[in-house]
Every structure is written in C-alpha cells, then in structure tokens.
Amino acid sequence: MSNVCPNCGPHSLLSRSSPFHAHLGKCIAFDTPTPERRAILDSMHDIEQDIASYRERIAHLTAALADAQSQLDSLEEVRIAHNKLFPPVHTLPVEVLLRIFQLVVKKPYHLSSIKDGPWCLGHVCRLWRQITSAPSSLWSFPSCRPSSVRICTNMLATVLERALPLTLNFDMHSTGESRDIVQSHSLRW
C-alpha cells in the first residue's frame, strides 16, 4: 500500500499494523505539540525498541550460527583425520582385493623368492597378509628351480597348504625332497 505525501512524495507502507494508519504516508509538522504527535513519537520509540530487539536477536543467532559452524568444521577435520587412518584400498571388499592380487601375481611365480608372487603382497600390510595367507588361487602356480631346492622345500609346504583345495600348476625343475612333497599332492594336478 502506498500513499503520496504532498511534501515528500510517495511512501511505501509496511504491513505492520499502526495505530496511526490514517496518518501514514503523510507528513506531519513536528513543530506542533499535539497529543497525536506525542502518541506517534511513543509509537516510533516502541518500533525502534522492537528493531533493536530484533537486531540483538539476529546478532545472537549469528554468533550461535558461527559457533555451530566452527564446531562443525572441527568435527569435519577430525573425521577427515580419522578417515586417513584407513587407506582407500582398505575400504575395498576382500573379494575385490583378492581379484586384484590374482591379476598382479605373475604365473608361475618363483616359490623361493619373497619378492615374487603372493609372498611380496603379504609383506605390504596386515590386511594383505591375512588375504594372501588364506587358501586361494594365488598360490596355485608355483615354480621351483634346482638352485633353490633348500628354500623351496621349506616354503613348499606353505604353498601347498595355502593352495588347498585348488588344482596346482607346477613348473618344477627339482629332484629329491621337494619333488617327493609335490608328488604327494599329485591328485591336485
């Protein structure tokens, strides 16, 4: 609602109720001390107090919002720090990691080399050691060379155990004890 004052021009009126609605939008001479003028000044004083009260309330809410935002930011930092304790690879299901390992392990791997095959993966972290130590197809393709017969014999039992109950694919160039151990599992070839 707008009125036009002959002295000031158009005024936009607020929807706030006023006891002086009939006078809004008009200019009243302030040099005239009337009871009506006094009532308007009192009303304006009350409105100013309400405005101050709302500003104070907004300032309080702004401070509370800033405090809540600060606490939220702190919690986010703690959450991020805790998430860093778990590398993304540890969030993958074991089945997915095992499949990745199967793609990475060379076939055949050298049974006597801990830098090759599933042995290498088992040295990365506890989780990977648990995955590679469990019976799986990772262990199904060992290779044993004559130069490493002693080590091969010691590691062969571990490989045979971890490859259970899967079929074995051996690349074996050995005689003696290691060959006898492998032959005892010939039903798995």
mmCIF file with all atom_site columns, C-alpha atoms in Angstrom:
data_model
loop_
_atom_site.group_PDB
_atom_site.id
_atom_site.type_symbol
_atom_site.label_atom_id
_atom_site.label_alt_id
_atom_site.label_comp_id
_atom_site.label_asym_id
_atom_site.label_entity_id
_atom_site.label_seq_id
_atom_site.pdbx_PDB_ins_code
_atom_site.Cartn_x
_atom_site.Cartn_y
_atom_site.Cartn_z
_atom_site.occupancy
_atom_site.B_iso_or_equiv
_atom_site.pdbx_formal_charge
_atom_site.auth_seq_id
_atom_site.auth_comp_id
_atom_site.auth_asym_id
_atom_site.auth_atom_id
_atom_site.pdbx_PDB_model_num
ATOM 1   C CA . MET A 1 1   ? 0.000  0.000   0.000   1.00 0.00 ? 1   MET A CA 1
ATOM 2   C CA . SER A 1 2   ? 1.451  3.391   -0.816  1.00 0.00 ? 2   SER A CA 1
ATOM 3   C CA . ASN A 1 3   ? 0.280  6.917   -0.261  1.00 0.00 ? 3   ASN A CA 1
ATOM 4   C CA . VAL A 1 4   ? 1.547  10.131  -1.672  1.00 0.00 ? 4   VAL A CA 1
ATOM 5   C CA . CYS A 1 5   ? 2.571  12.957  0.632   1.00 0.00 ? 5   CYS A CA 1
ATOM 6   C CA . PRO A 1 6   ? 2.197  16.387  -0.923  1.00 0.00 ? 6   PRO A CA 1
ATOM 7   C CA . ASN A 1 7   ? 5.533  17.410  0.624   1.00 0.00 ? 7   ASN A CA 1
ATOM 8   C CA . CYS A 1 8   ? 7.699  14.244  0.404   1.00 0.00 ? 8   CYS A CA 1
ATOM 9   C CA . GLY A 1 9   ? 6.282  12.265  -2.477  1.00 0.00 ? 9   GLY A CA 1
ATOM 10  C CA . PRO A 1 10  ? 5.301  8.562   -2.450  1.00 0.00 ? 10  PRO A CA 1
ATOM 11  C CA . HIS A 1 11  ? 5.832  6.403   0.659   1.00 0.00 ? 11  HIS A CA 1
ATOM 12  C CA . SER A 1 12  ? 5.834  2.645   0.752   1.00 0.00 ? 12  SER A CA 1
ATOM 13  C CA . LEU A 1 13  ? 3.927  1.345   3.759   1.00 0.00 ? 13  LEU A CA 1
ATOM 14  C CA . LEU A 1 14  ? 4.863  -1.693  5.789   1.00 0.00 ? 14  LEU A CA 1
ATOM 15  C CA . SER A 1 15  ? 2.354  -4.373  6.598   1.00 0.00 ? 15  SER A CA 1
ATOM 16  C CA . ARG A 1 16  ? 2.976  -3.744  10.312  1.00 0.00 ? 16  ARG A CA 1
ATOM 17  C CA . SER A 1 17  ? -0.143 -2.513  11.984  1.00 0.00 ? 17  SER A CA 1
ATOM 18  C CA . SER A 1 18  ? -0.029 1.013   13.269  1.00 0.00 ? 18  SER A CA 1
ATOM 19  C CA . PRO A 1 19  ? -2.480 2.911   15.418  1.00 0.00 ? 19  PRO A CA 1
ATOM 20  C CA . PHE A 1 20  ? -1.835 5.840   13.110  1.00 0.00 ? 20  PHE A CA 1
ATOM 21  C CA . HIS A 1 21  ? -2.671 4.124   9.850   1.00 0.00 ? 21  HIS A CA 1
ATOM 22  C CA . ALA A 1 22  ? -4.647 7.094   8.638   1.00 0.00 ? 22  ALA A CA 1
ATOM 23  C CA . HIS A 1 23  ? -1.592 9.347   9.018   1.00 0.00 ? 23  HIS A CA 1
ATOM 24  C CA . LEU A 1 24  ? 0.958  7.056   7.373   1.00 0.00 ? 24  LEU A CA 1
ATOM 25  C CA . GLY A 1 25  ? 2.265  8.408   4.120   1.00 0.00 ? 25  GLY A CA 1
ATOM 26  C CA . LYS A 1 26  ? 1.598  11.991  5.089   1.00 0.00 ? 26  LYS A CA 1
ATOM 27  C CA . CYS A 1 27  ? 3.952  14.497  6.572   1.00 0.00 ? 27  CYS A CA 1
ATOM 28  C CA . ILE A 1 28  ? 3.077  15.866  9.998   1.00 0.00 ? 28  ILE A CA 1
ATOM 29  C CA . ALA A 1 29  ? 4.553  19.112  11.112  1.00 0.00 ? 29  ALA A CA 1
ATOM 30  C CA . PHE A 1 30  ? 6.810  18.419  14.096  1.00 0.00 ? 30  PHE A CA 1
ATOM 31  C CA . ASP A 1 31  ? 6.626  21.919  15.387  1.00 0.00 ? 31  ASP A CA 1
ATOM 32  C CA . THR A 1 32  ? 3.072  21.377  16.502  1.00 0.00 ? 32  THR A CA 1
ATOM 33  C CA . PRO A 1 33  ? 2.971  19.818  20.007  1.00 0.00 ? 33  PRO A CA 1
ATOM 34  C CA . THR A 1 34  ? -0.211 17.765  19.881  1.00 0.00 ? 34  THR A CA 1
ATOM 35  C CA . PRO A 1 35  ? -1.274 14.638  21.759  1.00 0.00 ? 35  PRO A CA 1
ATOM 36  C CA . GLU A 1 36  ? -1.430 12.872  18.432  1.00 0.00 ? 36  GLU A CA 1
ATOM 37  C CA . ARG A 1 37  ? 2.196  13.866  17.704  1.00 0.00 ? 37  ARG A CA 1
ATOM 38  C CA . ARG A 1 38  ? 3.241  12.599  21.147  1.00 0.00 ? 38  ARG A CA 1
ATOM 39  C CA . ALA A 1 39  ? 1.472  9.263   20.540  1.00 0.00 ? 39  ALA A CA 1
ATOM 40  C CA . ILE A 1 40  ? 3.235  8.905   17.187  1.00 0.00 ? 40  ILE A CA 1
ATOM 41  C CA . LEU A 1 41  ? 6.611  9.586   18.804  1.00 0.00 ? 41  LEU A CA 1
ATOM 42  C CA . ASP A 1 42  ? 5.849  7.000   21.503  1.00 0.00 ? 42  ASP A CA 1
ATOM 43  C CA . SER A 1 43  ? 4.865  4.509   18.802  1.00 0.00 ? 43  SER A CA 1
ATOM 44  C CA . MET A 1 44  ? 8.089  5.242   16.924  1.00 0.00 ? 44  MET A CA 1
ATOM 45  C CA . HIS A 1 45  ? 10.032 4.717   20.134  1.00 0.00 ? 45  HIS A CA 1
ATOM 46  C CA . ASP A 1 46  ? 8.362  1.319   20.602  1.00 0.00 ? 46  ASP A CA 1
ATOM 47  C CA . ILE A 1 47  ? 9.147  0.413   16.991  1.00 0.00 ? 47  ILE A CA 1
ATOM 48  C CA . GLU A 1 48  ? 12.814 1.408   17.473  1.00 0.00 ? 48  GLU A CA 1
ATOM 49  C CA . GLN A 1 49  ? 12.959 -0.800  20.573  1.00 0.00 ? 49  GLN A CA 1
ATOM 50  C CA . ASP A 1 50  ? 11.468 -3.695  18.584  1.00 0.00 ? 50  ASP A CA 1
ATOM 51  C CA . ILE A 1 51  ? 14.032 -3.106  15.823  1.00 0.00 ? 51  ILE A CA 1
ATOM 52  C CA . ALA A 1 52  ? 16.856 -3.055  18.390  1.00 0.00 ? 52  ALA A CA 1
ATOM 53  C CA . SER A 1 53  ? 15.482 -6.240  19.951  1.00 0.00 ? 53  SER A CA 1
ATOM 54  C CA . TYR A 1 54  ? 15.401 -7.997  16.559  1.00 0.00 ? 54  TYR A CA 1
ATOM 55  C CA . ARG A 1 55  ? 18.920 -6.790  15.737  1.00 0.00 ? 55  ARG A CA 1
ATOM 56  C CA . GLU A 1 56  ? 20.112 -8.127  19.087  1.00 0.00 ? 56  GLU A CA 1
ATOM 57  C CA . ARG A 1 57  ? 18.337 -11.415 18.439  1.00 0.00 ? 57  ARG A CA 1
ATOM 58  C CA . ILE A 1 58  ? 19.866 -11.635 14.949  1.00 0.00 ? 58  ILE A CA 1
ATOM 59  C CA . ALA A 1 59  ? 23.321 -10.878 16.395  1.00 0.00 ? 59  ALA A CA 1
ATOM 60  C CA . HIS A 1 60  ? 22.839 -13.635 18.987  1.00 0.00 ? 60  HIS A CA 1
ATOM 61  C CA . LEU A 1 61  ? 21.662 -16.102 16.331  1.00 0.00 ? 61  LEU A CA 1
ATOM 62  C CA . THR A 1 62  ? 24.557 -15.098 14.053  1.00 0.00 ? 62  THR A CA 1
ATOM 63  C CA . ALA A 1 63  ? 27.017 -15.737 16.891  1.00 0.00 ? 63  ALA A CA 1
ATOM 64  C CA . ALA A 1 64  ? 25.341 -19.073 17.655  1.00 0.00 ? 64  ALA A CA 1
ATOM 65  C CA . LEU A 1 65  ? 25.482 -19.973 13.951  1.00 0.00 ? 65  LEU A CA 1
ATOM 66  C CA . ALA A 1 66  ? 29.177 -19.031 13.778  1.00 0.00 ? 66  ALA A CA 1
ATOM 67  C CA . ASP A 1 67  ? 29.862 -21.155 16.873  1.00 0.00 ? 67  ASP A CA 1
ATOM 68  C CA . ALA A 1 68  ? 27.944 -24.102 15.425  1.00 0.00 ? 68  ALA A CA 1
ATOM 69  C CA . GLN A 1 69  ? 29.814 -23.714 12.104  1.00 0.00 ? 69  GLN A CA 1
ATOM 70  C CA . SER A 1 70  ? 33.137 -23.659 13.972  1.00 0.00 ? 70  SER A CA 1
ATOM 71  C CA . GLN A 1 71  ? 32.221 -26.839 15.859  1.00 0.00 ? 71  GLN A CA 1
ATOM 72  C CA . LEU A 1 72  ? 31.084 -28.463 12.616  1.00 0.00 ? 72  LEU A CA 1
ATOM 73  C CA . ASP A 1 73  ? 34.362 -27.511 10.921  1.00 0.00 ? 73  ASP A CA 1
ATOM 74  C CA . SER A 1 74  ? 36.321 -29.004 13.836  1.00 0.00 ? 74  SER A CA 1
ATOM 75  C CA . LEU A 1 75  ? 34.340 -32.235 13.645  1.00 0.00 ? 75  LEU A CA 1
ATOM 76  C CA . GLU A 1 76  ? 34.895 -32.400 9.880   1.00 0.00 ? 76  GLU A CA 1
ATOM 77  C CA . GLU A 1 77  ? 38.655 -32.055 10.438  1.00 0.00 ? 77  GLU A CA 1
ATOM 78  C CA . VAL A 1 78  ? 38.581 -34.875 12.998  1.00 0.00 ? 78  VAL A CA 1
ATOM 79  C CA . ARG A 1 79  ? 36.514 -37.045 10.638  1.00 0.00 ? 79  ARG A CA 1
ATOM 80  C CA . ILE A 1 80  ? 38.948 -36.420 7.783   1.00 0.00 ? 80  ILE A CA 1
ATOM 81  C CA . ALA A 1 81  ? 41.882 -37.238 10.059  1.00 0.00 ? 81  ALA A CA 1
ATOM 82  C CA . HIS A 1 82  ? 40.186 -40.479 11.116  1.00 0.00 ? 82  HIS A CA 1
ATOM 83  C CA . ASN A 1 83  ? 39.391 -41.371 7.500   1.00 0.00 ? 83  ASN A CA 1
ATOM 84  C CA . LYS A 1 84  ? 43.092 -41.032 6.697   1.00 0.00 ? 84  LYS A CA 1
ATOM 85  C CA . LEU A 1 85  ? 43.728 -43.846 9.162   1.00 0.00 ? 85  LEU A CA 1
ATOM 86  C CA . PHE A 1 86  ? 42.006 -46.130 6.648   1.00 0.00 ? 86  PHE A CA 1
ATOM 87  C CA . PRO A 1 87  ? 43.650 -46.003 3.230   1.00 0.00 ? 87  PRO A CA 1
ATOM 88  C CA . PRO A 1 88  ? 41.094 -46.235 0.409   1.00 0.00 ? 88  PRO A CA 1
ATOM 89  C CA . VAL A 1 89  ? 42.398 -49.654 -0.575  1.00 0.00 ? 89  VAL A CA 1
ATOM 90  C CA . HIS A 1 90  ? 41.310 -50.948 2.847   1.00 0.00 ? 90  HIS A CA 1
ATOM 91  C CA . THR A 1 91  ? 37.725 -49.997 2.107   1.00 0.00 ? 91  THR A CA 1
ATOM 92  C CA . LEU A 1 92  ? 37.584 -52.464 -0.786  1.00 0.00 ? 92  LEU A CA 1
ATOM 93  C CA . PRO A 1 93  ? 35.909 -55.802 -0.097  1.00 0.00 ? 93  PRO A CA 1
ATOM 94  C CA . VAL A 1 94  ? 38.331 -58.687 0.402   1.00 0.00 ? 94  VAL A CA 1
ATOM 95  C CA . GLU A 1 95  ? 36.960 -60.383 -2.723  1.00 0.00 ? 95  GLU A CA 1
ATOM 96  C CA . VAL A 1 96  ? 37.900 -57.345 -4.835  1.00 0.00 ? 96  VAL A CA 1
ATOM 97  C CA . LEU A 1 97  ? 41.405 -57.183 -3.350  1.00 0.00 ? 97  LEU A CA 1
ATOM 98  C CA . LEU A 1 98  ? 41.860 -60.901 -3.951  1.00 0.00 ? 98  LEU A CA 1
ATOM 99  C CA . ARG A 1 99  ? 40.818 -60.476 -7.586  1.00 0.00 ? 99  ARG A CA 1
ATOM 100 C CA . ILE A 1 100 ? 43.313 -57.608 -7.982  1.00 0.00 ? 100 ILE A CA 1
ATOM 101 C CA . PHE A 1 101 ? 46.011 -59.771 -6.412  1.00 0.00 ? 101 PHE A CA 1
ATOM 102 C CA . GLN A 1 102 ? 45.215 -62.572 -8.834  1.00 0.00 ? 102 GLN A CA 1
ATOM 103 C CA . LEU A 1 103 ? 45.741 -60.175 -11.728 1.00 0.00 ? 103 LEU A CA 1
ATOM 104 C CA . VAL A 1 104 ? 49.021 -58.864 -10.292 1.00 0.00 ? 104 VAL A CA 1
ATOM 105 C CA . VAL A 1 105 ? 50.741 -62.123 -9.349  1.00 0.00 ? 105 VAL A CA 1
ATOM 106 C CA . LYS A 1 106 ? 52.891 -63.480 -12.185 1.00 0.00 ? 106 LYS A CA 1
ATOM 107 C CA . LYS A 1 107 ? 52.161 -67.038 -13.182 1.00 0.00 ? 107 LYS A CA 1
ATOM 108 C CA . PRO A 1 108 ? 54.212 -69.004 -12.473 1.00 0.00 ? 108 PRO A CA 1
ATOM 109 C CA . TYR A 1 109 ? 55.864 -67.210 -9.566  1.00 0.00 ? 109 TYR A CA 1
ATOM 110 C CA . HIS A 1 110 ? 59.184 -68.268 -8.077  1.00 0.00 ? 110 HIS A CA 1
ATOM 111 C CA . LEU A 1 111 ? 58.455 -70.252 -4.981  1.00 0.00 ? 111 LEU A CA 1
ATOM 112 C CA . SER A 1 112 ? 61.754 -69.380 -3.336  1.00 0.00 ? 112 SER A CA 1
ATOM 113 C CA . SER A 1 113 ? 61.596 -65.601 -3.854  1.00 0.00 ? 113 SER A CA 1
ATOM 114 C CA . ILE A 1 114 ? 59.752 -63.488 -1.313  1.00 0.00 ? 114 ILE A CA 1
ATOM 115 C CA . LYS A 1 115 ? 59.964 -60.630 -3.823  1.00 0.00 ? 115 LYS A CA 1
ATOM 116 C CA . ASP A 1 116 ? 57.744 -62.516 -6.216  1.00 0.00 ? 116 ASP A CA 1
ATOM 117 C CA . GLY A 1 117 ? 54.189 -63.803 -6.228  1.00 0.00 ? 117 GLY A CA 1
ATOM 118 C CA . PRO A 1 118 ? 51.902 -63.807 -3.206  1.00 0.00 ? 118 PRO A CA 1
ATOM 119 C CA . TRP A 1 119 ? 54.876 -63.578 -0.845  1.00 0.00 ? 119 TRP A CA 1
ATOM 120 C CA . CYS A 1 120 ? 55.510 -59.984 -1.931  1.00 0.00 ? 120 CYS A CA 1
ATOM 121 C CA . LEU A 1 121 ? 51.882 -58.919 -1.452  1.00 0.00 ? 121 LEU A CA 1
ATOM 122 C CA . GLY A 1 122 ? 51.833 -60.422 2.029   1.00 0.00 ? 122 GLY A CA 1
ATOM 123 C CA . HIS A 1 123 ? 54.560 -58.009 3.142   1.00 0.00 ? 123 HIS A CA 1
ATOM 124 C CA . VAL A 1 124 ? 52.576 -54.821 2.429   1.00 0.00 ? 124 VAL A CA 1
ATOM 125 C CA . CYS A 1 125 ? 50.309 -54.711 5.488   1.00 0.00 ? 125 CYS A CA 1
ATOM 126 C CA . ARG A 1 126 ? 48.434 -56.876 7.967   1.00 0.00 ? 126 ARG A CA 1
ATOM 127 C CA . LEU A 1 127 ? 45.244 -56.960 5.882   1.00 0.00 ? 127 LEU A CA 1
ATOM 128 C CA . TRP A 1 128 ? 47.088 -58.034 2.752   1.00 0.00 ? 128 TRP A CA 1
ATOM 129 C CA . ARG A 1 129 ? 48.988 -60.676 4.728   1.00 0.00 ? 129 ARG A CA 1
ATOM 130 C CA . GLN A 1 130 ? 45.678 -62.070 6.001   1.00 0.00 ? 130 GLN A CA 1
ATOM 131 C CA . ILE A 1 131 ? 44.280 -62.164 2.471   1.00 0.00 ? 131 ILE A CA 1
ATOM 132 C CA . THR A 1 132 ? 47.352 -63.778 0.930   1.00 0.00 ? 132 THR A CA 1
ATOM 133 C CA . SER A 1 133 ? 47.750 -66.245 3.809   1.00 0.00 ? 133 SER A CA 1
ATOM 134 C CA . ALA A 1 134 ? 44.251 -67.610 3.331   1.00 0.00 ? 134 ALA A CA 1
ATOM 135 C CA . PRO A 1 135 ? 43.823 -70.532 0.942   1.00 0.00 ? 135 PRO A CA 1
ATOM 136 C CA . SER A 1 136 ? 43.320 -69.139 -2.557  1.00 0.00 ? 136 SER A CA 1
ATOM 137 C CA . SER A 1 137 ? 44.241 -69.489 -6.198  1.00 0.00 ? 137 SER A CA 1
ATOM 138 C CA . LEU A 1 138 ? 47.123 -67.040 -5.665  1.00 0.00 ? 138 LEU A CA 1
ATOM 139 C CA . TRP A 1 139 ? 49.227 -69.997 -4.617  1.00 0.00 ? 139 TRP A CA 1
ATOM 140 C CA . SER A 1 140 ? 48.266 -72.365 -7.459  1.00 0.00 ? 140 SER A CA 1
ATOM 141 C CA . PHE A 1 141 ? 51.127 -71.563 -9.865  1.00 0.00 ? 141 PHE A CA 1
ATOM 142 C CA . PRO A 1 142 ? 54.469 -72.065 -8.084  1.00 0.00 ? 142 PRO A CA 1
ATOM 143 C CA . SER A 1 143 ? 57.771 -72.514 -9.856  1.00 0.00 ? 143 SER A CA 1
ATOM 144 C CA . CYS A 1 144 ? 60.779 -74.168 -8.245  1.00 0.00 ? 144 CYS A CA 1
ATOM 145 C CA . ARG A 1 145 ? 64.295 -74.122 -9.705  1.00 0.00 ? 145 ARG A CA 1
ATOM 146 C CA . PRO A 1 146 ? 67.102 -76.540 -8.735  1.00 0.00 ? 146 PRO A CA 1
ATOM 147 C CA . SER A 1 147 ? 69.262 -73.712 -7.334  1.00 0.00 ? 147 SER A CA 1
ATOM 148 C CA . SER A 1 148 ? 66.715 -73.005 -4.641  1.00 0.00 ? 148 SER A CA 1
ATOM 149 C CA . VAL A 1 149 ? 65.845 -76.532 -3.550  1.00 0.00 ? 149 VAL A CA 1
ATOM 150 C CA . ARG A 1 150 ? 66.568 -75.918 0.147   1.00 0.00 ? 150 ARG A CA 1
ATOM 151 C CA . ILE A 1 151 ? 64.397 -72.796 0.360   1.00 0.00 ? 151 ILE A CA 1
ATOM 152 C CA . CYS A 1 152 ? 61.870 -74.373 -1.942  1.00 0.00 ? 152 CYS A CA 1
ATOM 153 C CA . THR A 1 153 ? 61.450 -77.338 0.379   1.00 0.00 ? 153 THR A CA 1
ATOM 154 C CA . ASN A 1 154 ? 60.818 -75.064 3.346   1.00 0.00 ? 154 ASN A CA 1
ATOM 155 C CA . MET A 1 155 ? 58.326 -72.874 1.502   1.00 0.00 ? 155 MET A CA 1
ATOM 156 C CA . LEU A 1 156 ? 56.692 -75.644 -0.468  1.00 0.00 ? 156 LEU A CA 1
ATOM 157 C CA . ALA A 1 157 ? 54.606 -76.890 2.462   1.00 0.00 ? 157 ALA A CA 1
ATOM 158 C CA . THR A 1 158 ? 53.229 -73.369 2.969   1.00 0.00 ? 158 THR A CA 1
ATOM 159 C CA . VAL A 1 159 ? 52.316 -73.029 -0.695  1.00 0.00 ? 159 VAL A CA 1
ATOM 160 C CA . LEU A 1 160 ? 50.637 -76.446 -0.806  1.00 0.00 ? 160 LEU A CA 1
ATOM 161 C CA . GLU A 1 161 ? 48.639 -75.616 2.319   1.00 0.00 ? 161 GLU A CA 1
ATOM 162 C CA . ARG A 1 162 ? 47.541 -72.202 1.018   1.00 0.00 ? 162 ARG A CA 1
ATOM 163 C CA . ALA A 1 163 ? 46.578 -73.582 -2.387  1.00 0.00 ? 163 ALA A CA 1
ATOM 164 C CA . LEU A 1 164 ? 44.235 -76.181 -0.839  1.00 0.00 ? 164 LEU A CA 1
ATOM 165 C CA . PRO A 1 165 ? 41.876 -77.478 -2.214  1.00 0.00 ? 165 PRO A CA 1
ATOM 166 C CA . LEU A 1 166 ? 42.641 -75.963 -5.617  1.00 0.00 ? 166 LEU A CA 1
ATOM 167 C CA . THR A 1 167 ? 44.305 -77.588 -8.589  1.00 0.00 ? 167 THR A CA 1
ATOM 168 C CA . LEU A 1 168 ? 48.049 -76.998 -8.710  1.00 0.00 ? 168 LEU A CA 1
ATOM 169 C CA . ASN A 1 169 ? 50.040 -75.963 -11.781 1.00 0.00 ? 169 ASN A CA 1
ATOM 170 C CA . PHE A 1 170 ? 53.710 -76.615 -11.128 1.00 0.00 ? 170 PHE A CA 1
ATOM 171 C CA . ASP A 1 171 ? 56.751 -75.526 -13.067 1.00 0.00 ? 171 ASP A CA 1
ATOM 172 C CA . MET A 1 172 ? 59.233 -77.711 -11.192 1.00 0.00 ? 172 MET A CA 1
ATOM 173 C CA . HIS A 1 173 ? 62.819 -78.468 -12.051 1.00 0.00 ? 173 HIS A CA 1
ATOM 174 C CA . SER A 1 174 ? 63.876 -80.261 -8.920  1.00 0.00 ? 174 SER A CA 1
ATOM 175 C CA . THR A 1 175 ? 64.618 -83.641 -7.535  1.00 0.00 ? 175 THR A CA 1
ATOM 176 C CA . GLY A 1 176 ? 64.746 -85.034 -4.056  1.00 0.00 ? 176 GLY A CA 1
ATOM 177 C CA . GLU A 1 177 ? 62.657 -83.964 -1.104  1.00 0.00 ? 177 GLU A CA 1
ATOM 178 C CA . SER A 1 178 ? 60.768 -81.112 -2.803  1.00 0.00 ? 178 SER A CA 1
ATOM 179 C CA . ARG A 1 179 ? 59.788 -83.394 -5.696  1.00 0.00 ? 179 ARG A CA 1
ATOM 180 C CA . ASP A 1 180 ? 58.559 -86.018 -3.235  1.00 0.00 ? 180 ASP A CA 1
ATOM 181 C CA . ILE A 1 181 ? 56.459 -83.406 -1.392  1.00 0.00 ? 181 ILE A CA 1
ATOM 182 C CA . VAL A 1 182 ? 54.893 -82.266 -4.652  1.00 0.00 ? 182 VAL A CA 1
ATOM 183 C CA . GLN A 1 183 ? 54.233 -85.850 -5.771  1.00 0.00 ? 183 GLN A CA 1
ATOM 184 C CA . SER A 1 184 ? 52.320 -86.467 -2.541  1.00 0.00 ? 184 SER A CA 1
ATOM 185 C CA . HIS A 1 185 ? 49.810 -83.886 -3.828  1.00 0.00 ? 185 HIS A CA 1
ATOM 186 C CA . SER A 1 186 ? 49.675 -85.293 -7.362  1.00 0.00 ? 186 SER A CA 1
ATOM 187 C CA . LEU A 1 187 ? 45.884 -85.739 -7.168  1.00 0.00 ? 187 LEU A CA 1
ATOM 188 C CA . ARG A 1 188 ? 45.612 -81.943 -7.254  1.00 0.00 ? 188 ARG A CA 1
ATOM 189 C CA . TRP A 1 189 ? 47.470 -81.507 -10.572 1.00 0.00 ? 189 TRP A CA 1
#
